[in-house]
mmCIF file of C-alpha atoms in Angstrom:
data_model
loop_
_atom_site.group_PDB
_atom_site.id
_atom_site.type_symbol
_atom_site.label_atom_id
_atom_site.label_comp_id
_atom_site.label_asym_id
_atom_site.label_seq_id
_atom_site.Cartn_x
_atom_site.Cartn_y
_atom_site.Cartn_z
ATOM 1 C CA MET U 1 7.543 -3.474 12.335
ATOM 2 C CA LEU U 2 6.977 -2.454 8.723
ATOM 3 C CA VAL U 3 3.464 -2.776 7.271
ATOM 4 C CA LEU U 4 3.136 -2.849 3.473
ATOM 5 C CA LEU U 5 -0.226 -1.575 2.212
ATOM 6 C CA PRO U 6 -1.830 -1.246 -1.222
ATOM 7 C CA PRO U 7 -3.133 2.195 -2.206
ATOM 8 C CA SER U 8 -6.783 2.844 -2.974
ATOM 9 C CA GLU U 9 -8.211 3.476 -6.432
ATOM 10 C CA GLY U 10 -10.440 6.198 -5.003
ATOM 11 C CA LYS U 11 -8.633 9.192 -3.535
ATOM 12 C CA ALA U 12 -9.575 12.396 -1.784
ATOM 13 C CA ASN U 13 -9.072 15.586 -3.771
ATOM 14 C CA PRO U 14 -7.371 18.265 -1.671
ATOM 15 C CA ASP U 15 -8.795 21.707 -2.401
ATOM 16 C CA GLU U 16 -5.630 23.385 -1.213
ATOM 17 C CA GLY U 17 -2.148 22.651 0.011
ATOM 18 C CA ALA U 18 1.398 23.274 -1.095
ATOM 19 C CA PRO U 19 2.391 21.859 -4.496
ATOM 20 C CA LEU U 20 4.257 18.584 -4.755
ATOM 21 C CA LYS U 21 7.957 18.506 -3.852
ATOM 22 C CA PRO U 22 9.193 15.098 -5.068
ATOM 23 C CA GLY U 23 12.466 15.487 -3.217
ATOM 24 C CA SER U 24 10.654 15.858 0.108
ATOM 25 C CA LEU U 25 9.101 12.382 0.014
ATOM 26 C CA SER U 26 10.385 9.573 2.205
ATOM 27 C CA LEU U 27 12.662 6.905 0.720
ATOM 28 C CA PRO U 28 14.840 9.361 -1.259
ATOM 29 C CA GLY U 29 16.464 6.470 -3.073
ATOM 30 C CA LEU U 30 13.262 6.253 -5.133
ATOM 31 C CA THR U 31 13.364 9.918 -6.230
ATOM 32 C CA GLY U 32 14.805 9.323 -9.703
ATOM 33 C CA ALA U 33 12.328 6.543 -10.489
ATOM 34 C CA ARG U 34 9.457 8.700 -9.185
ATOM 35 C CA GLU U 35 10.435 11.662 -11.329
ATOM 36 C CA ALA U 36 10.625 9.453 -14.423
ATOM 37 C CA VAL U 37 7.068 8.146 -13.905
ATOM 38 C CA LEU U 38 5.705 11.576 -12.976
ATOM 39 C CA THR U 39 7.226 13.239 -16.031
ATOM 40 C CA GLU U 40 5.866 10.661 -18.474
ATOM 41 C CA LEU U 41 2.448 10.497 -16.805
ATOM 42 C CA VAL U 42 2.014 14.276 -16.933
ATOM 43 C CA GLU U 43 3.136 14.447 -20.576
ATOM 44 C CA LEU U 44 0.812 11.578 -21.521
ATOM 45 C CA CYS U 45 -2.197 13.154 -19.847
ATOM 46 C CA ALA U 46 -1.472 16.646 -21.181
ATOM 47 C CA GLY U 47 -1.572 15.272 -24.732
ATOM 48 C CA ASP U 48 -4.104 12.969 -26.388
ATOM 49 C CA GLN U 49 -6.750 12.364 -23.721
ATOM 50 C CA GLU U 50 -8.169 9.293 -25.436
ATOM 51 C CA LYS U 51 -4.747 7.681 -25.604
ATOM 52 C CA ALA U 52 -4.112 8.560 -21.968
ATOM 53 C CA ARG U 53 -7.449 7.112 -20.903
ATOM 54 C CA GLU U 54 -6.681 3.886 -22.779
ATOM 55 C CA VAL U 55 -3.177 3.571 -21.294
ATOM 56 C CA LEU U 56 -4.476 4.162 -17.771
ATOM 57 C CA GLY U 57 -7.404 1.787 -18.232
ATOM 58 C CA LEU U 58 -10.005 4.415 -17.335
ATOM 59 C CA SER U 59 -13.666 4.303 -18.250
ATOM 60 C CA GLU U 60 -15.429 7.206 -19.943
ATOM 61 C CA GLY U 61 -16.815 8.222 -16.583
ATOM 62 C CA LEU U 62 -13.286 8.675 -15.246
ATOM 63 C CA ARG U 63 -12.138 10.990 -18.042
ATOM 64 C CA GLY U 64 -11.607 13.756 -15.491
ATOM 65 C CA GLU U 65 -8.766 11.742 -13.950
ATOM 66 C CA VAL U 66 -6.685 12.408 -17.082
ATOM 67 C CA ALA U 67 -6.878 16.171 -16.621
ATOM 68 C CA LYS U 68 -6.115 15.747 -12.926
ATOM 69 C CA ASN U 69 -2.920 13.854 -13.774
ATOM 70 C CA ALA U 70 -1.894 16.542 -16.249
ATOM 71 C CA GLY U 71 -1.979 19.098 -13.440
ATOM 72 C CA LEU U 72 -0.001 17.090 -10.884
ATOM 73 C CA PRO U 73 3.061 19.398 -10.730
ATOM 74 C CA THR U 74 0.977 22.309 -9.416
ATOM 75 C CA ALA U 75 -1.821 20.422 -7.649
ATOM 76 C CA GLY U 76 -2.426 20.812 -3.928
ATOM 77 C CA THR U 77 -1.109 18.104 -1.635
ATOM 78 C CA ARG U 78 -2.133 16.486 1.630
ATOM 79 C CA PRO U 79 -0.559 13.700 3.698
ATOM 80 C CA ALA U 80 -0.920 10.375 1.889
ATOM 81 C CA GLY U 81 -2.914 9.032 4.832
ATOM 82 C CA GLU U 82 -5.592 11.604 3.988
ATOM 83 C CA ILE U 83 -5.410 11.076 0.209
ATOM 84 C CA TYR U 84 -6.006 7.314 0.192
ATOM 85 C CA THR U 85 -9.613 6.338 0.896
ATOM 86 C CA GLY U 86 -11.663 3.177 0.415
ATOM 87 C CA VAL U 87 -12.549 0.151 2.507
ATOM 88 C CA LEU U 88 -9.139 -0.636 4.009
ATOM 89 C CA TYR U 89 -8.401 2.985 4.892
ATOM 90 C CA ASP U 90 -11.885 3.567 6.290
ATOM 91 C CA ALA U 91 -11.404 0.566 8.595
ATOM 92 C CA LEU U 92 -7.895 1.713 9.521
ATOM 93 C CA GLY U 93 -9.244 5.148 10.480
ATOM 94 C CA LEU U 94 -5.956 7.031 10.672
ATOM 95 C CA ALA U 95 -7.692 10.311 11.500
ATOM 96 C CA THR U 96 -9.238 8.857 14.656
ATOM 97 C CA LEU U 97 -6.078 7.293 16.104
ATOM 98 C CA ASP U 98 -4.712 8.814 19.275
ATOM 99 C CA ALA U 99 -1.411 10.691 19.079
ATOM 100 C CA ALA U 100 0.761 7.736 20.081
ATOM 101 C CA ALA U 101 -0.897 5.353 17.624
ATOM 102 C CA ARG U 102 -0.653 7.974 14.894
ATOM 103 C CA ARG U 103 3.101 8.270 15.446
ATOM 104 C CA ARG U 104 3.390 4.512 15.239
ATOM 105 C CA ALA U 105 1.438 4.583 11.961
ATOM 106 C CA GLU U 106 3.785 7.187 10.499
ATOM 107 C CA ASP U 107 6.763 5.010 11.378
ATOM 108 C CA ALA U 108 5.341 1.627 10.390
ATOM 109 C CA LEU U 109 3.028 2.061 7.390
ATOM 110 C CA LEU U 110 4.309 2.085 3.823
ATOM 111 C CA VAL U 111 1.798 2.531 0.990
ATOM 112 C CA PHE U 112 2.788 1.171 -2.418
ATOM 113 C CA SER U 113 1.931 3.179 -5.534
ATOM 114 C CA GLY U 114 2.307 2.940 -9.282
ATOM 115 C CA LEU U 115 3.369 6.596 -9.373
ATOM 116 C CA TRP U 116 5.427 7.049 -6.196
ATOM 117 C CA GLY U 117 6.750 3.527 -5.662
ATOM 118 C CA ALA U 118 6.062 3.664 -1.935
ATOM 119 C CA VAL U 119 5.293 6.504 0.483
ATOM 120 C CA ARG U 120 4.804 7.035 4.190
ATOM 121 C CA VAL U 121 1.331 8.119 5.316
ATOM 122 C CA SER U 122 2.846 11.472 6.358
ATOM 123 C CA ASP U 123 4.276 12.206 2.891
ATOM 124 C CA ARG U 124 2.422 15.029 1.155
ATOM 125 C CA ILE U 125 1.126 13.980 -2.280
ATOM 126 C CA PRO U 126 -1.599 15.152 -4.672
ATOM 127 C CA SER U 127 -4.553 13.049 -5.749
ATOM 128 C CA TYR U 128 -3.668 11.037 -8.868
ATOM 129 C CA ARG U 129 -4.688 8.034 -10.949
ATOM 130 C CA CYS U 130 -2.010 5.544 -11.950
ATOM 131 C CA SER U 131 -2.203 1.929 -10.828
ATOM 132 C CA MET U 132 0.727 -0.467 -10.658
ATOM 133 C CA GLY U 133 -0.780 -2.445 -13.547
ATOM 134 C CA VAL U 134 -0.283 0.434 -16.006
ATOM 135 C CA LYS U 135 2.203 0.147 -18.858
ATOM 136 C CA LEU U 136 3.410 3.607 -19.904
ATOM 137 C CA PRO U 137 4.524 3.984 -23.540
ATOM 138 C CA GLY U 138 8.091 4.956 -22.646
ATOM 139 C CA ILE U 139 8.799 3.383 -19.265
ATOM 140 C CA GLY U 140 6.792 0.221 -19.840
ATOM 141 C CA ALA U 141 5.190 -1.864 -17.089
ATOM 142 C CA LEU U 142 5.355 0.023 -13.799
ATOM 143 C CA ALA U 143 5.844 -3.044 -11.609
ATOM 144 C CA ALA U 144 8.998 -3.872 -13.608
ATOM 145 C CA HIS U 145 10.130 -0.226 -13.479
ATOM 146 C CA TRP U 146 10.037 -0.271 -9.687
ATOM 147 C CA ARG U 147 11.745 -3.592 -9.038
ATOM 148 C CA ALA U 148 15.374 -2.455 -9.219
ATOM 149 C CA PRO U 149 15.054 0.738 -7.131
ATOM 150 C CA MET U 150 12.816 -1.051 -4.615
ATOM 151 C CA ALA U 151 15.369 -3.853 -4.278
ATOM 152 C CA GLU U 152 17.979 -1.222 -3.404
ATOM 153 C CA VAL U 153 15.866 0.756 -0.932
ATOM 154 C CA LEU U 154 13.369 -1.545 0.784
ATOM 155 C CA PRO U 155 15.684 -4.003 2.578
ATOM 156 C CA GLU U 156 17.156 -1.111 4.570
ATOM 157 C CA VAL U 157 13.691 0.301 5.275
ATOM 158 C CA ALA U 158 12.588 -3.115 6.531
ATOM 159 C CA GLY U 159 15.328 -2.982 9.143
ATOM 160 C CA GLU U 160 15.591 -6.060 11.342
ATOM 161 C CA GLY U 161 11.972 -6.461 12.416
ATOM 162 C CA LEU U 162 8.729 -7.970 11.200
ATOM 163 C CA VAL U 163 7.430 -7.154 7.726
ATOM 164 C CA LEU U 164 3.634 -7.467 7.516
ATOM 165 C CA ASP U 165 2.706 -7.647 3.833
ATOM 166 C CA LEU U 166 -0.931 -6.748 3.140
ATOM 167 C CA ARG U 167 -0.507 -5.759 -0.516
ATOM 168 C CA SER U 168 -2.547 -7.049 -3.425
ATOM 169 C CA SER U 169 -0.708 -9.114 -6.048
ATOM 170 C CA ALA U 170 -0.258 -6.195 -8.481
ATOM 171 C CA TYR U 171 1.645 -4.174 -5.881
ATOM 172 C CA ALA U 172 3.509 -7.146 -4.450
ATOM 173 C CA ALA U 173 5.045 -7.584 -7.921
ATOM 174 C CA ALA U 174 7.027 -4.350 -7.447
ATOM 175 C CA TRP U 175 9.017 -5.754 -4.520
ATOM 176 C CA ARG U 176 9.199 -9.245 -3.086
ATOM 177 C CA PRO U 177 11.205 -9.663 0.125
ATOM 178 C CA ARG U 178 14.161 -11.969 -0.402
ATOM 179 C CA GLY U 179 16.488 -13.968 1.777
ATOM 180 C CA GLU U 180 16.631 -13.040 5.437
ATOM 181 C CA VAL U 181 13.978 -10.322 5.053
ATOM 182 C CA ALA U 182 11.541 -12.845 3.570
ATOM 183 C CA GLY U 183 12.038 -15.095 6.580
ATOM 184 C CA ARG U 184 10.549 -12.423 8.846
ATOM 185 C CA THR U 185 7.776 -11.443 6.447
ATOM 186 C CA ALA U 186 4.153 -12.490 6.921
ATOM 187 C CA THR U 187 1.556 -12.345 4.145
ATOM 188 C CA VAL U 188 -2.129 -12.400 5.073
ATOM 189 C CA ARG U 189 -5.286 -13.825 3.542
ATOM 190 C CA VAL U 190 -8.770 -13.265 4.948
ATOM 191 C CA LEU U 191 -10.964 -16.374 4.726
ATOM 192 C CA HIS U 192 -14.629 -16.995 5.451
ATOM 193 C CA ALA U 193 -14.304 -19.445 8.358
ATOM 194 C CA PRO U 194 -17.114 -21.893 7.454
ATOM 195 C CA THR U 195 -16.110 -22.241 3.787
ATOM 196 C CA ARG U 196 -12.383 -21.387 3.859
ATOM 197 C CA LYS U 197 -12.967 -19.228 0.774
ATOM 198 C CA VAL U 198 -11.148 -15.940 0.226
ATOM 199 C CA VAL U 199 -13.398 -12.931 0.756
ATOM 200 C CA SER U 200 -13.065 -9.661 -1.149
ATOM 201 C CA HIS U 201 -14.686 -6.587 0.410
ATOM 202 C CA PHE U 202 -14.343 -7.954 3.935
ATOM 203 C CA ASN U 203 -10.716 -8.818 3.156
ATOM 204 C CA LYS U 204 -9.832 -5.130 2.941
ATOM 205 C CA ALA U 205 -11.928 -4.158 5.954
ATOM 206 C CA THR U 206 -10.401 -6.896 8.098
ATOM 207 C CA LYS U 207 -6.866 -5.922 7.132
ATOM 208 C CA GLY U 208 -7.609 -2.296 7.985
ATOM 209 C CA ARG U 209 -9.035 -3.244 11.383
ATOM 210 C CA MET U 210 -6.130 -5.573 12.069
ATOM 211 C CA VAL U 211 -3.557 -2.844 11.453
ATOM 212 C CA ARG U 212 -5.558 -0.441 13.599
ATOM 213 C CA SER U 213 -5.645 -3.011 16.407
ATOM 214 C CA LEU U 214 -1.866 -3.420 16.286
ATOM 215 C CA LEU U 215 -1.293 0.340 16.282
ATOM 216 C CA THR U 216 -3.697 1.139 19.107
ATOM 217 C CA ALA U 217 -2.346 -1.716 21.227
ATOM 218 C CA GLY U 218 1.200 -0.483 20.721
ATOM 219 C CA ALA U 219 2.154 -3.995 19.662
ATOM 220 C CA VAL U 220 5.537 -4.448 18.018
ATOM 221 C CA PRO U 221 5.861 -8.176 17.256
ATOM 222 C CA ALA U 222 9.427 -9.096 16.438
ATOM 223 C CA ASP U 223 8.662 -11.851 13.927
ATOM 224 C CA PRO U 224 5.745 -13.706 12.295
ATOM 225 C CA ALA U 225 5.423 -16.222 15.129
ATOM 226 C CA GLU U 226 5.051 -13.423 17.659
ATOM 227 C CA LEU U 227 2.596 -11.655 15.331
ATOM 228 C CA VAL U 228 0.335 -14.710 15.410
ATOM 229 C CA GLU U 229 0.346 -14.653 19.212
ATOM 230 C CA VAL U 230 -0.394 -10.926 19.347
ATOM 231 C CA LEU U 231 -3.257 -11.133 16.854
ATOM 232 C CA ARG U 232 -4.850 -13.987 18.781
ATOM 233 C CA GLU U 233 -4.576 -11.929 21.984
ATOM 234 C CA LEU U 234 -6.331 -9.086 20.136
ATOM 235 C CA GLY U 235 -9.226 -11.397 19.276
ATOM 236 C CA TYR U 236 -8.407 -12.498 15.732
ATOM 237 C CA ALA U 237 -8.741 -16.125 14.645
ATOM 238 C CA VAL U 238 -5.439 -16.831 12.913
ATOM 239 C CA GLU U 239 -3.969 -19.916 11.305
ATOM 240 C CA ALA U 240 -0.287 -19.766 10.423
ATOM 241 C CA GLU U 241 1.952 -21.730 8.105
ATOM 242 C CA ALA U 242 5.685 -21.390 8.651
ATOM 243 C CA PRO U 243 7.793 -21.574 5.487
ATOM 244 C CA GLY U 244 9.263 -24.924 4.631
ATOM 245 C CA LYS U 245 12.488 -23.393 3.335
ATOM 246 C CA ALA U 246 14.732 -20.547 4.376
ATOM 247 C CA GLY U 247 14.099 -17.292 2.537
ATOM 248 C CA ARG U 248 10.341 -17.826 2.260
ATOM 249 C CA ALA U 249 7.601 -15.735 3.862
ATOM 250 C CA TRP U 250 5.109 -16.967 6.441
ATOM 251 C CA SER U 251 1.469 -17.342 5.357
ATOM 252 C CA LEU U 252 -1.238 -16.232 7.775
ATOM 253 C CA ASP U 253 -4.967 -16.863 7.345
ATOM 254 C CA VAL U 254 -7.326 -14.637 9.317
ATOM 255 C CA LEU U 255 -10.715 -16.331 9.664
ATOM 256 C CA VAL U 256 -13.950 -14.337 9.757
ATOM 257 C CA GLU U 257 -17.428 -15.633 10.463
ATOM 258 C CA GLU U 258 -19.403 -12.939 8.663
ATOM 259 C CA VAL U 259 -18.884 -11.654 5.144
ATOM 260 C CA HIS U 260 -20.391 -8.222 4.578
#
């Protein structure tokens, strides 16, 4: 099972840790694309701060993120699972998983990123600010930058099992499963059961809890149909829609009664 996650805008700032080693990150086929983004991002942020803030879409209150990006080559690093914070990651609670579930998380979880493309939760990275929606002056739109290298690397990473896609639309644009891989991919929406409306905050929390449930249960569903069965056994209300054509992903709706 491969679980595709979005990153978080907010990130922990490691006070110490070895500097970044781009070549040590998982998915080495992305190394060249990562180095290109890193180089331009650092140069941008080391120059005109106002221009950098505008390019990155940062408010005045986030001006400090520009300086942080400029120092990325020498910044301290921590495992990505400790860097990413926010609602989904709080609900996932990687730090409180038992050893077996933690190993499963390191094997199954893949976090998408505007800067790194995608990383494992065990990959050591610094805190940074660069969303997938950014358009760098030289490279251009990051989602487009990542499409070709992702198309080369991700099908092999997906292997032959289930792909559970929990990414937001901005990050999904960097890689869309095709063909046979798409047929064993499940995308998930979280809906308020009484109204059938998409929820926002509780969407992230529910996805985090759902992944935690799968990891702690040691569940390894082979395909979307089996995933539906497993989630229902774990207490989730799930409605599924199988694709009408080959090469399309399954759509799963997880229904919640409370929105908070």
